[in-house]
PDB file of C-alpha atoms in Angstrom:
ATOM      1  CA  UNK A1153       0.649  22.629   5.129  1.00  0.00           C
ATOM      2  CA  UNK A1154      -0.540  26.509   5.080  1.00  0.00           C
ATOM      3  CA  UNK A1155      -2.342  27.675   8.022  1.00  0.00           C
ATOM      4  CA  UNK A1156      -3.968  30.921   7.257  1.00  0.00           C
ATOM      5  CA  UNK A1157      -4.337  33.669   9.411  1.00  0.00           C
ATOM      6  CA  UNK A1158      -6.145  37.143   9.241  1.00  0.00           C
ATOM      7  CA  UNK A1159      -3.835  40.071   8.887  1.00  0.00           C
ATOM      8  CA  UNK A1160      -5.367  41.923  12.481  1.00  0.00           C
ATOM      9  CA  UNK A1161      -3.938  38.724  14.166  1.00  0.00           C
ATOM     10  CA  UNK A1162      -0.959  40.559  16.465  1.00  0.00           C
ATOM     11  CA  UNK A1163       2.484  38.936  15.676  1.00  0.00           C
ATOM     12  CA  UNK A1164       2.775  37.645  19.095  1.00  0.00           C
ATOM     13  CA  UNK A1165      -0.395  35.548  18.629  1.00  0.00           C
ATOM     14  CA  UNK A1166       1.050  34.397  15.389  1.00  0.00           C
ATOM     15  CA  UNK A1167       4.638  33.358  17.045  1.00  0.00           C
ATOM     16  CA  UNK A1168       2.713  32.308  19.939  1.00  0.00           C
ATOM     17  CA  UNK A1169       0.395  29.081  17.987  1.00  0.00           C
ATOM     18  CA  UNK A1170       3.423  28.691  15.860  1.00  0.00           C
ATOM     19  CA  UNK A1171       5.504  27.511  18.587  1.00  0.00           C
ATOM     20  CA  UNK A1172       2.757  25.308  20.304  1.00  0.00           C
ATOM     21  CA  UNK A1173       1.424  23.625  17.090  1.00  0.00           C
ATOM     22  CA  UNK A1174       3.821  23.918  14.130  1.00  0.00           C
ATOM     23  CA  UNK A1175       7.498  23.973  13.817  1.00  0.00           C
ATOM     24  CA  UNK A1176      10.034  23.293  10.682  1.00  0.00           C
ATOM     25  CA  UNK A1177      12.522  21.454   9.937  1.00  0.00           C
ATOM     26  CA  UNK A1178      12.430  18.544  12.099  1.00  0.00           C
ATOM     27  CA  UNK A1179      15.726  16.683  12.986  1.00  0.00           C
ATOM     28  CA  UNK A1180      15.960  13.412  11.439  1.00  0.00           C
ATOM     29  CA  UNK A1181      15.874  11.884  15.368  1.00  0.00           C
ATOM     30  CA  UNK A1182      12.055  12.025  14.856  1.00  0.00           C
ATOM     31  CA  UNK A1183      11.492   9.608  12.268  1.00  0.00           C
ATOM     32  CA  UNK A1184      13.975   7.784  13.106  1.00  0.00           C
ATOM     33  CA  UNK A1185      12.443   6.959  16.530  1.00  0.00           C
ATOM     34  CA  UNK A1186       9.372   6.163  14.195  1.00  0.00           C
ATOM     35  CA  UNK A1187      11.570   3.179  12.479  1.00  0.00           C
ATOM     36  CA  UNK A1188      12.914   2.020  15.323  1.00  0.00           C
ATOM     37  CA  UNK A1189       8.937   1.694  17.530  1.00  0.00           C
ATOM     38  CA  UNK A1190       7.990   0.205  13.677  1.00  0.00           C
ATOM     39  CA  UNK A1191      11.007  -2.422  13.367  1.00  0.00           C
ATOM     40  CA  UNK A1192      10.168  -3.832  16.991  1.00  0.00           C
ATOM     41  CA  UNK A1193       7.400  -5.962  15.807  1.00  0.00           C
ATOM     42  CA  UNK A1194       7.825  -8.600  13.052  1.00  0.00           C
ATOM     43  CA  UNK A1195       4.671  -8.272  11.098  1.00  0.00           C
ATOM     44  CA  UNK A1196       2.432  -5.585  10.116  1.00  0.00           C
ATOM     45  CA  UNK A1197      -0.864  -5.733   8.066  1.00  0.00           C
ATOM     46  CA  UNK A1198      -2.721  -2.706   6.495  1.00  0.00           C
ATOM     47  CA  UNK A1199      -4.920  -1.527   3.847  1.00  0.00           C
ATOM     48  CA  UNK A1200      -3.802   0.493   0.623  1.00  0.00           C
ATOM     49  CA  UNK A1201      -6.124   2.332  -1.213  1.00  0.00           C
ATOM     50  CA  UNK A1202      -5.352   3.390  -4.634  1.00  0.00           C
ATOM     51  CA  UNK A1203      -7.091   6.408  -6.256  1.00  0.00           C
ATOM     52  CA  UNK A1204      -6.500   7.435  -9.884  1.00  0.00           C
ATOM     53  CA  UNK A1205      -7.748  10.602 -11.526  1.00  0.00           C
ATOM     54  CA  UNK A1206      -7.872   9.731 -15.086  1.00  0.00           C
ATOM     55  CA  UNK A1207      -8.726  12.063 -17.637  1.00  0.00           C
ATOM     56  CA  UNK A1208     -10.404  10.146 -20.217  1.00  0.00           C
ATOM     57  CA  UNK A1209     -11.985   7.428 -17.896  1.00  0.00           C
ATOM     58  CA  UNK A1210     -12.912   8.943 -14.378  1.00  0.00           C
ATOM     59  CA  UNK A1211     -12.244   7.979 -11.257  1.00  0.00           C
ATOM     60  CA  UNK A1212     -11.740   4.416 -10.415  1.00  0.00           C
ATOM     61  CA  UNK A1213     -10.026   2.787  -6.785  1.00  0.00           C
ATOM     62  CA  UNK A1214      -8.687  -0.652  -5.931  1.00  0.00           C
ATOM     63  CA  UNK A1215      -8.120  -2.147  -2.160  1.00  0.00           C
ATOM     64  CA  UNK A1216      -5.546  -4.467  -1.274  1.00  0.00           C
ATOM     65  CA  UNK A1217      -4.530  -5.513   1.995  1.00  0.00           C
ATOM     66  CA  UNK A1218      -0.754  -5.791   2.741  1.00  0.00           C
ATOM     67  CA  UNK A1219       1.982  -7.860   4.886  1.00  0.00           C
ATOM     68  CA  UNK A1220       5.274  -6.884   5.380  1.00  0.00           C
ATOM     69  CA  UNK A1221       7.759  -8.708   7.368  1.00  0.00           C
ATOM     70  CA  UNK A1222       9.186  -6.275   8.943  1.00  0.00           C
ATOM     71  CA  UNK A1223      12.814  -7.901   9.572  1.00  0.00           C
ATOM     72  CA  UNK A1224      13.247  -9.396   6.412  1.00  0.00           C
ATOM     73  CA  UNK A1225      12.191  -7.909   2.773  1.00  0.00           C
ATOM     74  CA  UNK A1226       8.803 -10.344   2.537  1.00  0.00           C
ATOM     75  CA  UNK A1227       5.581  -8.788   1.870  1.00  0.00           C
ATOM     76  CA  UNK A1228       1.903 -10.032   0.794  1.00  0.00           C
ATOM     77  CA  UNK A1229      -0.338  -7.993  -1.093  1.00  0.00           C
ATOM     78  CA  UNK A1230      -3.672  -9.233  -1.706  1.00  0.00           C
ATOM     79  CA  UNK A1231      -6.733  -7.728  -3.896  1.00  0.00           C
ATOM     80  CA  UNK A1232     -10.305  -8.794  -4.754  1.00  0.00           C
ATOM     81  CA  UNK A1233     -12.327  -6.614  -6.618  1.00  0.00           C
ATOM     82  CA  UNK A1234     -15.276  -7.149  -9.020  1.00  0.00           C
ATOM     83  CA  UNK A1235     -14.461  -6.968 -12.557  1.00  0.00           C
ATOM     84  CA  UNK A1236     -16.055  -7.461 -16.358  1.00  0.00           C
ATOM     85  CA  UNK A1237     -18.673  -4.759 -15.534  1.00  0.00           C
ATOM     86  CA  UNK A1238     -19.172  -6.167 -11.867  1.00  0.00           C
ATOM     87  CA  UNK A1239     -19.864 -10.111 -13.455  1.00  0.00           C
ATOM     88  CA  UNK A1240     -16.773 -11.529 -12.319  1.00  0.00           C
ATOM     89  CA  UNK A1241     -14.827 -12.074  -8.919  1.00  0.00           C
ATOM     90  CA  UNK A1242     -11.213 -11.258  -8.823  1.00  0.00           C
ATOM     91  CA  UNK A1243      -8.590 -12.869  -6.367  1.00  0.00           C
ATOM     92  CA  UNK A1244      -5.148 -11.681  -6.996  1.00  0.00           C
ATOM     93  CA  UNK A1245      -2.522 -12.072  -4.580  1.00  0.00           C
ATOM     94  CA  UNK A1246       0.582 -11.123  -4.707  1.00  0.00           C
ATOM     95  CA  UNK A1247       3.906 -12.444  -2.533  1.00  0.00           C
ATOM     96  CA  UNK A1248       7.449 -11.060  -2.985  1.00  0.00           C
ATOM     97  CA  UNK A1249      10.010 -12.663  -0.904  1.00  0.00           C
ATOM     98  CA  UNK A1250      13.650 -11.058  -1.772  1.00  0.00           C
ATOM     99  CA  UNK A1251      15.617 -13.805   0.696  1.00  0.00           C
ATOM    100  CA  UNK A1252      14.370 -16.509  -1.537  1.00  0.00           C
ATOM    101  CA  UNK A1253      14.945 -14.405  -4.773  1.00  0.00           C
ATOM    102  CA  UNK A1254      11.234 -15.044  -5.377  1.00  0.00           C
ATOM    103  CA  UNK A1255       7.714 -13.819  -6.185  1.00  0.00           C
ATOM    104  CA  UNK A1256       4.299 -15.308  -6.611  1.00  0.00           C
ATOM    105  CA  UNK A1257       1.869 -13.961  -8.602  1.00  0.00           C
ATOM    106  CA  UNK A1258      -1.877 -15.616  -7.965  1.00  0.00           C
ATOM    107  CA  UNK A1259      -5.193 -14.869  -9.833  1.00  0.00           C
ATOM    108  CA  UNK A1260      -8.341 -16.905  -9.470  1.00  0.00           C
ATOM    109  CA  UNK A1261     -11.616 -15.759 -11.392  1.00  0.00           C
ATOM    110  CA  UNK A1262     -14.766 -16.674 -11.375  1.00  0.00           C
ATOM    111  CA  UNK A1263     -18.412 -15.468 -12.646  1.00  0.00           C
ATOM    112  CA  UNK A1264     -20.719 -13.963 -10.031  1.00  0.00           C
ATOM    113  CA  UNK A1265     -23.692 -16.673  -9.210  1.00  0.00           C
ATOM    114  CA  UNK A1266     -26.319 -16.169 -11.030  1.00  0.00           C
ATOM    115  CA  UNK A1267     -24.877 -13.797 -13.546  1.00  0.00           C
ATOM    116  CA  UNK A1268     -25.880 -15.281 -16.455  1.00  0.00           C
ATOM    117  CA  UNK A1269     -29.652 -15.289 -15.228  1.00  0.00           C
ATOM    118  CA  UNK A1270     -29.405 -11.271 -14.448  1.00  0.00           C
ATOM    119  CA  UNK A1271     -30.397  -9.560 -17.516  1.00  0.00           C
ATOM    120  CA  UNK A1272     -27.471  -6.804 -17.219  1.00  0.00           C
ATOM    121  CA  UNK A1273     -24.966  -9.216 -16.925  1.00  0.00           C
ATOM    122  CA  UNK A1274     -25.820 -11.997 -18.533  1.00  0.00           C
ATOM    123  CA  UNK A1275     -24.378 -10.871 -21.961  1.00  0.00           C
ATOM    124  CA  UNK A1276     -21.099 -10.120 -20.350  1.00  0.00           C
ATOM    125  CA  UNK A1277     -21.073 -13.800 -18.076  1.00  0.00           C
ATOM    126  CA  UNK A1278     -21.269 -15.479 -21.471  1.00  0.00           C
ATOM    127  CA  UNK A1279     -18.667 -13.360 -23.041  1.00  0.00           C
ATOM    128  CA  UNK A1280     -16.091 -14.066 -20.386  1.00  0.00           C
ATOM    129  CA  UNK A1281     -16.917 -17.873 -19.968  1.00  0.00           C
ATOM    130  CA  UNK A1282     -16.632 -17.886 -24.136  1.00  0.00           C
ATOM    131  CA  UNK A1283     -13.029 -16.701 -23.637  1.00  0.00           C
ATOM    132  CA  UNK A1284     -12.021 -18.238 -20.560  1.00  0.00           C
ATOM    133  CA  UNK A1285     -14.459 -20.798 -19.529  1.00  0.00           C
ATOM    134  CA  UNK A1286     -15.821 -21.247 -15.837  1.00  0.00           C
ATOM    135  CA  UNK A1287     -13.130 -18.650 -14.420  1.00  0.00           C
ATOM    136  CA  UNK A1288      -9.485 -18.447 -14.445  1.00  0.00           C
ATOM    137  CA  UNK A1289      -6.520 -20.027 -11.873  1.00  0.00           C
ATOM    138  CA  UNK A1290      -3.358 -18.903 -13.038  1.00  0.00           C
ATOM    139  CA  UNK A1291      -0.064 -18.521 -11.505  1.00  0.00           C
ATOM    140  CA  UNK A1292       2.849 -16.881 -12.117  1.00  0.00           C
ATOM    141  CA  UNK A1293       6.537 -17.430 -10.336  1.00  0.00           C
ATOM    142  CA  UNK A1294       9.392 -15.467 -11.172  1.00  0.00           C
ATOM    143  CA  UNK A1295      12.811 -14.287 -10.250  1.00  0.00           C
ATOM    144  CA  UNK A1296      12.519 -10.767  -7.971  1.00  0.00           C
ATOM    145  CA  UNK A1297      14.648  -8.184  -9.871  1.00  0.00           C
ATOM    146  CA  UNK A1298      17.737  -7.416  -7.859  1.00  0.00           C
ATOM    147  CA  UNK A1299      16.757  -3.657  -7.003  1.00  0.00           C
ATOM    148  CA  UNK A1300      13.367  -5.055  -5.415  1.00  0.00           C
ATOM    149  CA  UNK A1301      15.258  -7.912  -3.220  1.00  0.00           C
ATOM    150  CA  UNK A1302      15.792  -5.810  -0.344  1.00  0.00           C
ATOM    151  CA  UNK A1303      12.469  -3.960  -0.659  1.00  0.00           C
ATOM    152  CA  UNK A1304      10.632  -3.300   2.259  1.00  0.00           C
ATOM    153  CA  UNK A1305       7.693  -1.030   1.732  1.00  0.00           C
ATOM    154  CA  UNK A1306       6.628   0.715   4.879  1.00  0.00           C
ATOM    155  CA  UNK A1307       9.970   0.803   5.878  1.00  0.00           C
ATOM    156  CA  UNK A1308      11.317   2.019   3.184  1.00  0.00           C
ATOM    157  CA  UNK A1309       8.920   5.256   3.001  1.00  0.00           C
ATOM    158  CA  UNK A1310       9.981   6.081   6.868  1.00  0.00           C
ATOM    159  CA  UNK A1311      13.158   5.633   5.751  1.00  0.00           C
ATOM    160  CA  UNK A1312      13.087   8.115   2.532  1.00  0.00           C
ATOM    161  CA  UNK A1313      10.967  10.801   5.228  1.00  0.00           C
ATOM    162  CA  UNK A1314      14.196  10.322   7.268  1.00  0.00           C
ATOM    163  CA  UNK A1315      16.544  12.253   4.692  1.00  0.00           C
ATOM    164  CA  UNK A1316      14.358  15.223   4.305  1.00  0.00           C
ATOM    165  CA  UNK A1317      15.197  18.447   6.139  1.00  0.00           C
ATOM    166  CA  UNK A1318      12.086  20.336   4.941  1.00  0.00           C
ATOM    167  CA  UNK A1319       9.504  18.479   6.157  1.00  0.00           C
ATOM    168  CA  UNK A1320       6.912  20.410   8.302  1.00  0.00           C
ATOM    169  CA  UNK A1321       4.970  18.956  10.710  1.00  0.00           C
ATOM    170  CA  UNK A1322       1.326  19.471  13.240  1.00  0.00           C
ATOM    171  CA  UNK A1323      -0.257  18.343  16.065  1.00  0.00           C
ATOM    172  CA  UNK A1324      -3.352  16.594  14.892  1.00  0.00           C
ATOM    173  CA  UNK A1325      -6.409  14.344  15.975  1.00  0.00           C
ATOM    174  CA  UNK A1326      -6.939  11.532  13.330  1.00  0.00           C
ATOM    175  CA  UNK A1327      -9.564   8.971  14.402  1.00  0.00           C
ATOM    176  CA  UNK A1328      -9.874  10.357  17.838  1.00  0.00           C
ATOM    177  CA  UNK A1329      -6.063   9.499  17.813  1.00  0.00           C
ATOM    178  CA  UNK A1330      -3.521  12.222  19.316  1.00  0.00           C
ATOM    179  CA  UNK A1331      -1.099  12.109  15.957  1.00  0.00           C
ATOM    180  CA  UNK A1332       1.900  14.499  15.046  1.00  0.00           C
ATOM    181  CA  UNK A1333       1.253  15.011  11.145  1.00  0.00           C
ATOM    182  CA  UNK A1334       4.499  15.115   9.499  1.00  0.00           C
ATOM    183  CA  UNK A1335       3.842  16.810   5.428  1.00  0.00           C
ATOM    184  CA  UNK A1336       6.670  16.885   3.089  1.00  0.00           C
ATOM    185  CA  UNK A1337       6.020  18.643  -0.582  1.00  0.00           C
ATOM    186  CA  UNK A1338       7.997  18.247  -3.452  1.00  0.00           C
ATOM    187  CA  UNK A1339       7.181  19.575  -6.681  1.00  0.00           C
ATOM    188  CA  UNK A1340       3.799  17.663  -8.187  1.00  0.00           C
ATOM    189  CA  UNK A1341       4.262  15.075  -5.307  1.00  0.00           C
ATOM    190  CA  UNK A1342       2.925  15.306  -1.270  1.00  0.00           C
ATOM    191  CA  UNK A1343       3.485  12.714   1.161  1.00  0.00           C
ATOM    192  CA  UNK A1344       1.555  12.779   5.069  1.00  0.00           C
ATOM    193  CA  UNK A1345       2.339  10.463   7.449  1.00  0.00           C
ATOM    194  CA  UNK A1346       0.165  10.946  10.856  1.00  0.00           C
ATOM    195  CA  UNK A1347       1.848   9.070  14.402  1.00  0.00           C
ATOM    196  CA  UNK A1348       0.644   8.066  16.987  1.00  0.00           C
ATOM    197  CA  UNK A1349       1.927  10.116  19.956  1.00  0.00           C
ATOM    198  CA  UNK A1350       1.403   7.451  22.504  1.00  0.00           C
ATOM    199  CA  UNK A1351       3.167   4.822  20.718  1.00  0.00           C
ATOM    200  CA  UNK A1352       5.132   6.209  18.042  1.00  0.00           C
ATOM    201  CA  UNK A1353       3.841   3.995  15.211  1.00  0.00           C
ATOM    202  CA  UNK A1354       1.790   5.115  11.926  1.00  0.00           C
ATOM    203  CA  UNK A1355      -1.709   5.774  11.845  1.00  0.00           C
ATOM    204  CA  UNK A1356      -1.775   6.639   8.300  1.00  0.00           C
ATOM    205  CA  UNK A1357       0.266   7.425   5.441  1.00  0.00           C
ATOM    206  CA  UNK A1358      -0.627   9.251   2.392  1.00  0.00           C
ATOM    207  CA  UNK A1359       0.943   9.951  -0.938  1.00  0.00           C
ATOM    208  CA  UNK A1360      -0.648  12.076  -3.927  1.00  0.00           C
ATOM    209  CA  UNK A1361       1.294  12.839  -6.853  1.00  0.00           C
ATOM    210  CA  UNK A1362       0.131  15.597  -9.800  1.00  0.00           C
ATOM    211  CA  UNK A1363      -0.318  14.469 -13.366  1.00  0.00           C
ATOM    212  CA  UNK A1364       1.977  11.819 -13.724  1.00  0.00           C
ATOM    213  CA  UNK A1365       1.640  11.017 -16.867  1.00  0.00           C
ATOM    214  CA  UNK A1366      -0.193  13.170 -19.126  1.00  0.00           C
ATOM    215  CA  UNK A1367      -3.346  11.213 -18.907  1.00  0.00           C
ATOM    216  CA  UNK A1368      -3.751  11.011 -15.292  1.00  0.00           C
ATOM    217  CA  UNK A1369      -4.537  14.285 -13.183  1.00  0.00           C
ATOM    218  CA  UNK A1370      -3.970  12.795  -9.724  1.00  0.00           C
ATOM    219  CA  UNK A1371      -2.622   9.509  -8.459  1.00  0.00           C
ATOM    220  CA  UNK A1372      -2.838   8.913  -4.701  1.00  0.00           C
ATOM    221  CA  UNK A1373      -2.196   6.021  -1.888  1.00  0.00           C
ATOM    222  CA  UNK A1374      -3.195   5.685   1.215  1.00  0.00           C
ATOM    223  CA  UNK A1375      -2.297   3.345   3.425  1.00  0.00           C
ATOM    224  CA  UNK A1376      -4.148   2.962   6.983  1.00  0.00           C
ATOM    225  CA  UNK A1377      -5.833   0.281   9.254  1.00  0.00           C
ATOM    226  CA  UNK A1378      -2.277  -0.276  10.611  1.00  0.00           C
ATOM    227  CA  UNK A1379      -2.263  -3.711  12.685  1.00  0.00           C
ATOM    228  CA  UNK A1380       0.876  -4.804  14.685  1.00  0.00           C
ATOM    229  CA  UNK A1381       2.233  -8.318  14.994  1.00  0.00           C
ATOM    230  CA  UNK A1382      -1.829  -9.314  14.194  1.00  0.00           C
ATOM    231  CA  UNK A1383      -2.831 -12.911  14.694  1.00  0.00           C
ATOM    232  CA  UNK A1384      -3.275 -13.939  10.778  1.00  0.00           C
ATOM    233  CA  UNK A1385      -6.058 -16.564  10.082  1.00  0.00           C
ATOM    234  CA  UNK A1386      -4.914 -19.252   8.043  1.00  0.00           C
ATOM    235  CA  UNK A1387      -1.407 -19.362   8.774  1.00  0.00           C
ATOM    236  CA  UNK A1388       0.851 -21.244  11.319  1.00  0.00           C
ATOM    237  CA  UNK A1389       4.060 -19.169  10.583  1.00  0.00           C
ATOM    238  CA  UNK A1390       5.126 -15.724   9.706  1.00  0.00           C
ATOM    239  CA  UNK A1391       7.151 -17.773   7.235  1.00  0.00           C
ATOM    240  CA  UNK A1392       3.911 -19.532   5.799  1.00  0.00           C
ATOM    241  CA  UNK A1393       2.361 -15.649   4.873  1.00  0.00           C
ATOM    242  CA  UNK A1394       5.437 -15.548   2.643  1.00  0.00           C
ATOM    243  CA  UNK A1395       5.452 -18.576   1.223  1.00  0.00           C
ATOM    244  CA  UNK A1396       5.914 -18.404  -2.535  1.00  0.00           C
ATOM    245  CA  UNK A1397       5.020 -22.371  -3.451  1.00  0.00           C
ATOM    246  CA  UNK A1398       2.682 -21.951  -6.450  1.00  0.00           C
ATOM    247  CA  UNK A1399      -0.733 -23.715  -5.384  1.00  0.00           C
ATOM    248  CA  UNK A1400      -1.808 -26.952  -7.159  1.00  0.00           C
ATOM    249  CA  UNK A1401      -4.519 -26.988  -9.366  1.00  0.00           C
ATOM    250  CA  UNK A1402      -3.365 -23.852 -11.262  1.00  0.00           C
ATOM    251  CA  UNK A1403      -1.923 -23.115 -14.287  1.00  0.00           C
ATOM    252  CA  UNK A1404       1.765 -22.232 -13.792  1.00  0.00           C
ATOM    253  CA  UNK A1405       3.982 -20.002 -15.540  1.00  0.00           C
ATOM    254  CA  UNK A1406       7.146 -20.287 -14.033  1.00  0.00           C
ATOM    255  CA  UNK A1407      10.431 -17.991 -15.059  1.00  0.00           C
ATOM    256  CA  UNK A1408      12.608 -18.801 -12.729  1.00  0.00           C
ATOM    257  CA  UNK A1409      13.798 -22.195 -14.330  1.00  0.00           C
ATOM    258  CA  UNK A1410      17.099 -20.263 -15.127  1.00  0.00           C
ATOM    259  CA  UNK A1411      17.347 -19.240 -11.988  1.00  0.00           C
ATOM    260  CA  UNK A1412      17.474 -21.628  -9.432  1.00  0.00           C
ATOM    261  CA  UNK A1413      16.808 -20.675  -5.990  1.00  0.00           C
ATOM    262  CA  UNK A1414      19.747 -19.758  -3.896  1.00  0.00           C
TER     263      UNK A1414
END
């Protein structure tokens, strides 16, 4: 974060707005009072937004909304988007559970209603159900690779924050919310996490990362509409949410028959 100032600004001003709004090298107490107001509640559900910049292709985005346990390494990722040129519905959802050794993969398609009766889509509705029929249920179980059993996304970001000297950090309003803005750069990559001042807990968190790969310009996630310990419809347990059982009436692929579950 730069804040710019005109050059007739006296230096006491400067020192002066410095010292009420923006100061340097926070000490790692900060965020870690952030983990500790996060890792009081079991659950947490929020949205990720994923933005790529490619530069061949444009601009595309994809939703999902996410559960982590947040006393365990369980989390449920789930994404529906509209795909074949906006003619087919996409489920896919997504369930890693390290304790089990575990993860579900789940994807359920289907043609829009109707699609093959609208004449921009109706070429493409019978040129998916060609290849794959009325829609697609598929699933997919598989052994969690031992660096991802102990993975606990949102955690794990707070934690990584933790073990930076040079982060700098602002008094902000986000959403009418009184936040401290804490903005750590590093090379190509920039990561902002806004908190809550009243409760200590994260409003938003943002990551953006420069060329990546020499066909993408920009690559950025945010992650926002924090809830904490929300009442999940559909679900009589936390341990239900994480639940990696394939579901009947799909077709399973399942790689973990050499490896049992402990």
């Amino acid at each position: 974060m730069r804040a710019l100032v005109p050059s007739s600004v006296a230096a006491t001003l400067i020192i002066g707005l410095l010292a009420t709004f923006l100061w340097t090298n926070p000490s790692s107490s900060a965020i870690a009072q952030v983990l500790e107001a996060a890792e009081m509640h079991k659950l947490v559900k929020y949205k990720v937004t994923q933005t790529t910049d490619d530069k061949r292709y444009g601009t595309n985005s994809a939703t999902s909304v996410m559960y982590a346990d947040l006393a365990a390494p369980r989390y449920r990722e789930e994404r529906q988007a509209l795909t074949w040129n906006d003619t087919v519905e996409t489920d896919f959802v997504y369930i890693q559970n390290g304790p089990k050794n575990r993860a579900l993969a789940v994807l359920t398609e289907a043609v829009v209603p109707d699609a093959e009766r609208d004449g921009g889509k109706s070429t493409i509705a019978k040129a998916y159900k060609e290849k794959h029929g009325d829609g697609r249920r598929e699933a997919s179980l598989s052994p969690v690779a031992e660096a991802s059993q102990q993975a606990q996304p949102l955690l794990e970001s707070l934690r990584e924050l933790e073990r930076h000297k040079d982060i700098v950090t602002s008094r902000e309003k986000l959403n009418g919310l009184d936040t401290v803005q804490y903005y750590l750069e590093q090379d190509k990559k920039t990561t902002k996490l806004w908190i809550d001042t009243k409760t200590n807990l994260p409003v938003q968190l943002e990551y953006e990362m420069l060329e990546p790969t020499s066909d993408i310009a920009v690559n950025r996630w945010v992650l926002s509409d924090f809830e904490w310990d929300p009442q999940v419809q559909g679900f009589s347990t936390l341990d239900a949410i994480f639940d990696t059982t394939p579901p009947e009436g799909y077709t399973l692929t399942d790689r973990t028959i050499e490896s049992p579950p402990r």
